[in-house]
CSV table of C-alpha atoms in Angstrom, one decimal:
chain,number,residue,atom,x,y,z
A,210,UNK,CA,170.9,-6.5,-85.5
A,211,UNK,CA,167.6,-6.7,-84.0
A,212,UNK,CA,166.3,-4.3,-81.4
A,213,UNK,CA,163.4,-4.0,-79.0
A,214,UNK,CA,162.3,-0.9,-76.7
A,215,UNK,CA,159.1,-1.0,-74.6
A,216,UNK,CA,158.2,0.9,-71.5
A,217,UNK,CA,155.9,3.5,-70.4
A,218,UNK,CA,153.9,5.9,-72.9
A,219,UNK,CA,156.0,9.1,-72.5
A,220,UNK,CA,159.7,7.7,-71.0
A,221,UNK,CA,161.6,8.5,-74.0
A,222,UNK,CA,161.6,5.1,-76.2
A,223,UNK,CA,161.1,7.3,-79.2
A,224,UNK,CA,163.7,9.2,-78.7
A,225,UNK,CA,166.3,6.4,-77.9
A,226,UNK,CA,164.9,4.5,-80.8
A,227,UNK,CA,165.6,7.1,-83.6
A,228,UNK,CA,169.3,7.4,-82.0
A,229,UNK,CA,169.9,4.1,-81.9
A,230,UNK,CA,169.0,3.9,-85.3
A,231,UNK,CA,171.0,6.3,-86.7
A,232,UNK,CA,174.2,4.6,-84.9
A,233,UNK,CA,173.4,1.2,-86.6
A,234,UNK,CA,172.7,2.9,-89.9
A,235,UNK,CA,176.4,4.5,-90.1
A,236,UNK,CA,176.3,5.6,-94.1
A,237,UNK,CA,173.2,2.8,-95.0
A,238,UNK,CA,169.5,4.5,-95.8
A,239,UNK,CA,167.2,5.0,-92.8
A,240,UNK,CA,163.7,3.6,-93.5
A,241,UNK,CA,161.0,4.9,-90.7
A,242,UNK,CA,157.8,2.5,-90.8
A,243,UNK,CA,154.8,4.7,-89.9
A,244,UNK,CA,152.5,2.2,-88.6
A,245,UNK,CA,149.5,4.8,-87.6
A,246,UNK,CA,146.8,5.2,-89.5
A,247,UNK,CA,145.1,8.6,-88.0
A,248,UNK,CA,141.6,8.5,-86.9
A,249,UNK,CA,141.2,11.9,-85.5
A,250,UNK,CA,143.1,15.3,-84.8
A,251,UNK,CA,144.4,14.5,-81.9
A,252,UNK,CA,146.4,11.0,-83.8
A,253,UNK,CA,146.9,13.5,-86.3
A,254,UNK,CA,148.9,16.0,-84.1
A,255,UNK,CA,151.1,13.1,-82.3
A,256,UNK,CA,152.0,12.4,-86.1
A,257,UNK,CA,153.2,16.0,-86.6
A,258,UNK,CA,155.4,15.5,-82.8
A,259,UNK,CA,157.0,12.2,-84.1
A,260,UNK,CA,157.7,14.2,-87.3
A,261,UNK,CA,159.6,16.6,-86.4
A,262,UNK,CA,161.2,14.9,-83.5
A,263,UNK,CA,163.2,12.8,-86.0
A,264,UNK,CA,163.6,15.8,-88.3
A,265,UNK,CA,166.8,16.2,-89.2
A,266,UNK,CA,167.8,12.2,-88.2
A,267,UNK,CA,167.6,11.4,-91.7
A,268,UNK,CA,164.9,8.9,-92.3
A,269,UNK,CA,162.7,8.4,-95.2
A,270,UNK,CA,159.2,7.7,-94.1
A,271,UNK,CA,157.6,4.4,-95.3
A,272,UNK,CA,153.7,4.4,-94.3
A,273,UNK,CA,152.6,0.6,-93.8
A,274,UNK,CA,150.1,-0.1,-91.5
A,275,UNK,CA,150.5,-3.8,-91.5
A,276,UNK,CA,154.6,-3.9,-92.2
A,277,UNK,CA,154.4,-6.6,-94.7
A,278,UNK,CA,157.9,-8.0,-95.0
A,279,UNK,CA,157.4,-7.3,-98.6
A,280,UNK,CA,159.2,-4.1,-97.5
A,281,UNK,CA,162.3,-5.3,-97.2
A,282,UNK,CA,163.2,-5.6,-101.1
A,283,UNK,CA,165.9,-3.8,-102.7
A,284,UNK,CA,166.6,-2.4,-99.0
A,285,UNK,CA,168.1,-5.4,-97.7
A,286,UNK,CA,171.3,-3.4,-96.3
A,287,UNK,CA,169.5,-0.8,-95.4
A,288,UNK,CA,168.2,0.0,-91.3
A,289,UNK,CA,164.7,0.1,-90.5
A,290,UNK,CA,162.6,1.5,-87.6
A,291,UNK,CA,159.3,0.0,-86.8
A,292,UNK,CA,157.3,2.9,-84.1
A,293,UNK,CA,155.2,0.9,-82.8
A,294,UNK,CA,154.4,-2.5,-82.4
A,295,UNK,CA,151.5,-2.0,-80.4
A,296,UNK,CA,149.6,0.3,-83.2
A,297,UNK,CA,150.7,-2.3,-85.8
A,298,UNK,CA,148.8,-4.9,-84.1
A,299,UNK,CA,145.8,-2.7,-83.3
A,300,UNK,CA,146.0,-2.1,-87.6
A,301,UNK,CA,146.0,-6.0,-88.1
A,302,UNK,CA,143.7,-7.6,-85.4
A,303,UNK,CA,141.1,-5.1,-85.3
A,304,UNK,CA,139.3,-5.3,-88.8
A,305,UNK,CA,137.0,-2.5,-90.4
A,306,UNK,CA,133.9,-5.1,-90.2
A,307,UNK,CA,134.4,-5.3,-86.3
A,308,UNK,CA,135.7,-8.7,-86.4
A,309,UNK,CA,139.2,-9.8,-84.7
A,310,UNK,CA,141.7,-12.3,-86.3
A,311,UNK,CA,142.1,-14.7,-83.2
A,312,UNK,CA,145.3,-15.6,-85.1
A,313,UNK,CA,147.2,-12.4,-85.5
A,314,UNK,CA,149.4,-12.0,-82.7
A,315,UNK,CA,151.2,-15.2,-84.2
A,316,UNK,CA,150.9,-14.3,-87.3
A,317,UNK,CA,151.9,-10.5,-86.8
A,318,UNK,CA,155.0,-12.1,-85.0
A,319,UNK,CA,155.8,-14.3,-87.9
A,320,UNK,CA,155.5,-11.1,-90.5
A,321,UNK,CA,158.0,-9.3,-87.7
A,322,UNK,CA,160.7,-11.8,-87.8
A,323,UNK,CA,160.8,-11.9,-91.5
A,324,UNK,CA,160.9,-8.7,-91.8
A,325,UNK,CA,164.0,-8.5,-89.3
A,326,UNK,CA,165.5,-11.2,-90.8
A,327,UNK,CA,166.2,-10.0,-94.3
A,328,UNK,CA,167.2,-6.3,-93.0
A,329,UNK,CA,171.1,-5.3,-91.7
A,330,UNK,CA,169.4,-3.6,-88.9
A,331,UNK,CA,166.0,-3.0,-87.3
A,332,UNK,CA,164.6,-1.5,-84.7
A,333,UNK,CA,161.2,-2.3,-82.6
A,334,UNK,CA,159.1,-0.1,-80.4
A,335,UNK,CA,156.5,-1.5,-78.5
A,336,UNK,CA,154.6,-0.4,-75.0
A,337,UNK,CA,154.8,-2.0,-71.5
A,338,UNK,CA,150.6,-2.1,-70.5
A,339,UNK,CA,150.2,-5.2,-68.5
A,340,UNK,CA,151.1,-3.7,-64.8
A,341,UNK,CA,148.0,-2.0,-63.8
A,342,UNK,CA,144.9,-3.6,-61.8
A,343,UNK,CA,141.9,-2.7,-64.0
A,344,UNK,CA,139.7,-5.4,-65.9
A,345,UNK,CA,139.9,-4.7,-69.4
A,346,UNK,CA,137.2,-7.0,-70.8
A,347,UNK,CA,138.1,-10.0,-73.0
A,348,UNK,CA,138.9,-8.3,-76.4
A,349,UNK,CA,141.3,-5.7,-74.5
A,350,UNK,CA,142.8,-8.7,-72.5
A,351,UNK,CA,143.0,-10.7,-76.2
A,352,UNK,CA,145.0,-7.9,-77.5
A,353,UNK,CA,147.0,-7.6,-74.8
A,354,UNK,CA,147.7,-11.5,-75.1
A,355,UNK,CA,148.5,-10.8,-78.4
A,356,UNK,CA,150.9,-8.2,-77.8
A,357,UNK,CA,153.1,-9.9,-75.1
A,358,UNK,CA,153.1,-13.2,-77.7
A,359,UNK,CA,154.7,-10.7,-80.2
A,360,UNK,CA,156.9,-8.6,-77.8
A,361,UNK,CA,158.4,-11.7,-76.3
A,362,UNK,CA,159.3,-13.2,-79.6
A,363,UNK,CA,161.3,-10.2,-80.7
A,364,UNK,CA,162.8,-9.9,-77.3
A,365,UNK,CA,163.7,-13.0,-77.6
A,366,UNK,CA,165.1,-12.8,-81.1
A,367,UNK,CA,167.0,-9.6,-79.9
A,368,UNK,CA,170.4,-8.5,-79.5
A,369,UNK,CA,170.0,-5.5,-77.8
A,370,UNK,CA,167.1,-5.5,-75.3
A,371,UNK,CA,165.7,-2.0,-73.2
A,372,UNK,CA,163.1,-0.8,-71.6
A,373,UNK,CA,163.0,3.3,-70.5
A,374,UNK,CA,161.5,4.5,-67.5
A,375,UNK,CA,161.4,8.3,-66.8
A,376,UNK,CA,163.8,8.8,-69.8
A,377,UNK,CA,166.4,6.4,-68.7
A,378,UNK,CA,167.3,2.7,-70.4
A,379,UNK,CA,167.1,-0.5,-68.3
A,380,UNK,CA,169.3,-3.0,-70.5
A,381,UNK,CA,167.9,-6.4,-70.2
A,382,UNK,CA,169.8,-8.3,-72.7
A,383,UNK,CA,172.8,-7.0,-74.4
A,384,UNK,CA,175.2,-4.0,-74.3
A,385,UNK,CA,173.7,-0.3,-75.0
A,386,UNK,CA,175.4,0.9,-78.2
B,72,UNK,CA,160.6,-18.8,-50.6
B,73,UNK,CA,161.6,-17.6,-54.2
B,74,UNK,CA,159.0,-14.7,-55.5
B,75,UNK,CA,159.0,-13.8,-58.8
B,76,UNK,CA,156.5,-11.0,-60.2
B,77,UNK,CA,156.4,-8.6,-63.6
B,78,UNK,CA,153.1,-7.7,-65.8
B,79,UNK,CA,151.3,-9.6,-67.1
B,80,UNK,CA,151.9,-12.3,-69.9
B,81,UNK,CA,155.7,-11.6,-69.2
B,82,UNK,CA,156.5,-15.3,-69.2
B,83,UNK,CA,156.6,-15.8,-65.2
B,84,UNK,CA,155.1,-19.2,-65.1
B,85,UNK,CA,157.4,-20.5,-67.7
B,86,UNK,CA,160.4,-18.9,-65.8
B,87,UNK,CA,159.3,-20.6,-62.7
B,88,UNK,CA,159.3,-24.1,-64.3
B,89,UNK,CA,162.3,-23.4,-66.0
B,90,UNK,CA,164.5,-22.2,-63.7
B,91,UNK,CA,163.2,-23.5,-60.6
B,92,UNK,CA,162.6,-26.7,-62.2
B,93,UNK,CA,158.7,-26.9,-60.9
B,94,UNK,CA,156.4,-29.1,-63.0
B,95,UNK,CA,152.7,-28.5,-63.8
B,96,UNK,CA,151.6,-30.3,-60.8
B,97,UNK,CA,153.3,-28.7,-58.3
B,98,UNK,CA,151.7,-25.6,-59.4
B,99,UNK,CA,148.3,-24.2,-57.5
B,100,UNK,CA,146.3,-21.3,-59.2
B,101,UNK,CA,145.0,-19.2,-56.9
B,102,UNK,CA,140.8,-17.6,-57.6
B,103,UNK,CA,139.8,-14.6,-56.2
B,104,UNK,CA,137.0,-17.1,-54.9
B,105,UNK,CA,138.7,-19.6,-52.9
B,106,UNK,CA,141.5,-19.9,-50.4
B,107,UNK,CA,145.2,-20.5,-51.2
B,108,UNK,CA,146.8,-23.8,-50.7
B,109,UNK,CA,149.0,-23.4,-48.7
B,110,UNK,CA,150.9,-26.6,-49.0
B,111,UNK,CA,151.9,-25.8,-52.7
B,112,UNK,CA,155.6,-26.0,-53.7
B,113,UNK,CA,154.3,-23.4,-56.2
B,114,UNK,CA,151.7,-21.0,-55.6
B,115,UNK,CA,151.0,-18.7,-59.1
B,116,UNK,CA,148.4,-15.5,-59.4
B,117,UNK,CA,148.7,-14.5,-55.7
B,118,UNK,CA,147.0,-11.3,-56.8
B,119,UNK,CA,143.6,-13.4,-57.0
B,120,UNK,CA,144.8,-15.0,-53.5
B,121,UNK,CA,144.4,-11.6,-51.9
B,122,UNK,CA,141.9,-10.2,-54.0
B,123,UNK,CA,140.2,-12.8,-52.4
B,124,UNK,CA,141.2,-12.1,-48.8
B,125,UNK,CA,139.9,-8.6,-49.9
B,126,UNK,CA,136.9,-9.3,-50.9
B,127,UNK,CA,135.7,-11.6,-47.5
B,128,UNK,CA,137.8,-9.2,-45.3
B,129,UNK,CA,140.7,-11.1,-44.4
B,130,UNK,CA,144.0,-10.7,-43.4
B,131,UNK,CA,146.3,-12.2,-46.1
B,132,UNK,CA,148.6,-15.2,-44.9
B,133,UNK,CA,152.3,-15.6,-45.7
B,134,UNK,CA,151.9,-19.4,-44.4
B,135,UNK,CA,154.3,-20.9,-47.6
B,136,UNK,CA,156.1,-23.3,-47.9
B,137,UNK,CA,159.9,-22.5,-47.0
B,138,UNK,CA,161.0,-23.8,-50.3
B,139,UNK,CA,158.1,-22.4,-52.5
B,140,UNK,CA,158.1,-20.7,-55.3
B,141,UNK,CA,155.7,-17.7,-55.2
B,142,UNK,CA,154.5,-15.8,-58.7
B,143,UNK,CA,152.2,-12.7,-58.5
B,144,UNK,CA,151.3,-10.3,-61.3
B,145,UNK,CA,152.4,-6.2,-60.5
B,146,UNK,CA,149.1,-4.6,-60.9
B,147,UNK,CA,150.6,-1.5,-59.9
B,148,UNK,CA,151.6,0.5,-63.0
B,149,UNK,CA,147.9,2.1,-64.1
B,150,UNK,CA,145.5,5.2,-62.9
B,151,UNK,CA,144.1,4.6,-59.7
B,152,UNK,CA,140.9,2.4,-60.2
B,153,UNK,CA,137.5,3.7,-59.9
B,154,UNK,CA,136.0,0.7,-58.3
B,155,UNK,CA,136.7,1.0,-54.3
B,156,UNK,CA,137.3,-2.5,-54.0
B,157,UNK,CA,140.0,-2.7,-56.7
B,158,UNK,CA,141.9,0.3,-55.3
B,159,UNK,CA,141.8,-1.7,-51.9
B,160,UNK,CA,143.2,-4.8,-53.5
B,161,UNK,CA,145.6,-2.8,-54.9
B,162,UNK,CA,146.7,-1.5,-52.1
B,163,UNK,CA,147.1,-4.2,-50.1
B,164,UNK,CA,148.4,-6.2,-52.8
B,165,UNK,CA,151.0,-3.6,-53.1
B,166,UNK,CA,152.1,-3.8,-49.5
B,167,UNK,CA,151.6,-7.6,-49.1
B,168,UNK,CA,154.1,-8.2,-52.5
B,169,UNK,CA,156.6,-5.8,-50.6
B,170,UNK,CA,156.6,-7.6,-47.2
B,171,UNK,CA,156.7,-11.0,-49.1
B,172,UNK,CA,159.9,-9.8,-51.6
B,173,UNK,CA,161.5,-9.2,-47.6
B,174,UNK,CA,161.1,-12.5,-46.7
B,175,UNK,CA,162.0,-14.4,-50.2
B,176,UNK,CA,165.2,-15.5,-50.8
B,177,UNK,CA,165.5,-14.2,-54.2
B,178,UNK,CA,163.4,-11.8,-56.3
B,179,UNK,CA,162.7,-11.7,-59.9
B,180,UNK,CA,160.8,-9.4,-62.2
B,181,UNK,CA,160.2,-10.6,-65.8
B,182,UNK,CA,160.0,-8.5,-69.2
B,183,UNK,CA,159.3,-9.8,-72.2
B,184,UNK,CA,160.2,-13.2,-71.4
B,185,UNK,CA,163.8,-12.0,-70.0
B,186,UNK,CA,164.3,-12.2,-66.0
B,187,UNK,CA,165.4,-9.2,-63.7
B,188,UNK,CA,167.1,-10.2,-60.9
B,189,UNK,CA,166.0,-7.3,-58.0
B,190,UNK,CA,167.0,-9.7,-55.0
């Protein structure tokens, strides 16, 4: 089963994400992608919080920064969670030359549904940041482009679909589990 | 009148031509440098519409069609903008969407492609 959380930064989708996890898991290994690459303390110290908030959940951390659907063999009945989709795309459009794959949002989208499609179960987090009235500039608005193309593919390709506000789940497609 | 609003790039416009079966020519694109058409049967970005009215100080009109389908971004979700003129337009963008969603016949917010009926 595929499924997507977005929202607001801070509204729980974490949280709900890791549990939701677990539940689809049952007895099956729990792989955790760990999409952030740390640039500074402060990524360093949200790293420790996500830690040890699903300490204890049983998950065995997999670090891939572009979540190559190469990750997917030998786990093929296994349940995955991808937090988030929003620093994975930041890892794969944004290169360390300064230049910007025009391409990636369909290509990170592509990667994404393979990946989903050879695992039992996985689940996507990605953040809700196209409601607010500021102008971004063109490569902010490109990424943002990119990120609703890839968010509403795996909607879309969903089963279970939320978004969390304040904490709470707002089921758009789909019955909570 | 049939609003339906969300984020951005949340699949509005193809809802609208889905659902209410509009076709690309039926659709005017509002600038935040011209006035609306009013005679539209479907009138998409209304945020630039009043950004417009805004910017000229004028009132913004309601004067749609009875049967049109309306689509306007929320822009209300981030930190309150630095620029006086945007936190203006969003302000009365803000009130203008809430009198409008009164008067529509049906409401819909989109996320991720999925619709949420509110109305």
């Amino acid at each position: 089963m595929i499924v997507f959380i977005s929202g607001g930064s801070k509204s729980g989708k974490s949280s709900l994400a890791e549990d939701l996890a677990v539940k689809l898991a049952g007895d099956a290994t729990r792989w955790y992608i760990a999409t952030m690459v740390p640039h500074d303390e402060e990524d360093r110290q949200r790293i420790r919080k996500h830690i040890a908030s699903r300490s204890g959940k049983g998950f065995i951390t997999l670090e891939s920064a572009d979540a190559d659907p190469s990750i997917a063999i030998g786990r093929e009945k296994d349940t995955f969670l991808l937090d988030s989709v929003t620093a994975l795309l930041s890892n794969r459009m944004f290169r360390n030359d300064y230049s910007v794959d025009p391409e990636c949002g369909k290509k990170t989208t592509e990667a994404l549904l393979q990946l989903a499609g050879r695992v039992n179960n996985i689940v996507f987090v990605s953040d809700y940041i196209y409601a607010d009235a500021e102008n971004y500039g063109e490569l902010t608005e490109e990424y943002r482009r990119n990120l609703a193309l890839i968010d509403q593919a795996l909607a879309n390709a969903a089963g279970l679909v939320i978004e969390m506000t304040g904490s709470f789940p707002i089921v758009h497609k789909g019955e909570l589990l | 009148m049939d609003l339906i609003t969300g984020g951005a790039y949340q699949g509005k416009r193809t809802y609208a031509m889905k659902h209410f079966s509009v076709s690309e020519e039926d659709i005017f694109c509002c600038s935040e440098d011209a006035p609306c058409d009013f005679t539209a049967g479907c009138i998409d970005h209304l945020e630039n519409y009043v950004l417009y009215c805004v910017k000229n100080h004028l009132e913004p009109a309601m004067d749609f069609r009875s049967d049109a389908v309306l689509i306007g971004r929320d822009i209300s979700c981030g930190v309150v903008p630095t620029d006086p003129l945007i936190r203006r337009y969003r302000e009365v963008y803000g009130r203008y969407l809430q009198t409008l969603a009164a008067r529509c016949d049906s409401v819909t917010r989109m996320f991720c492609g999925l619709p949420q009926k509110l109305k």
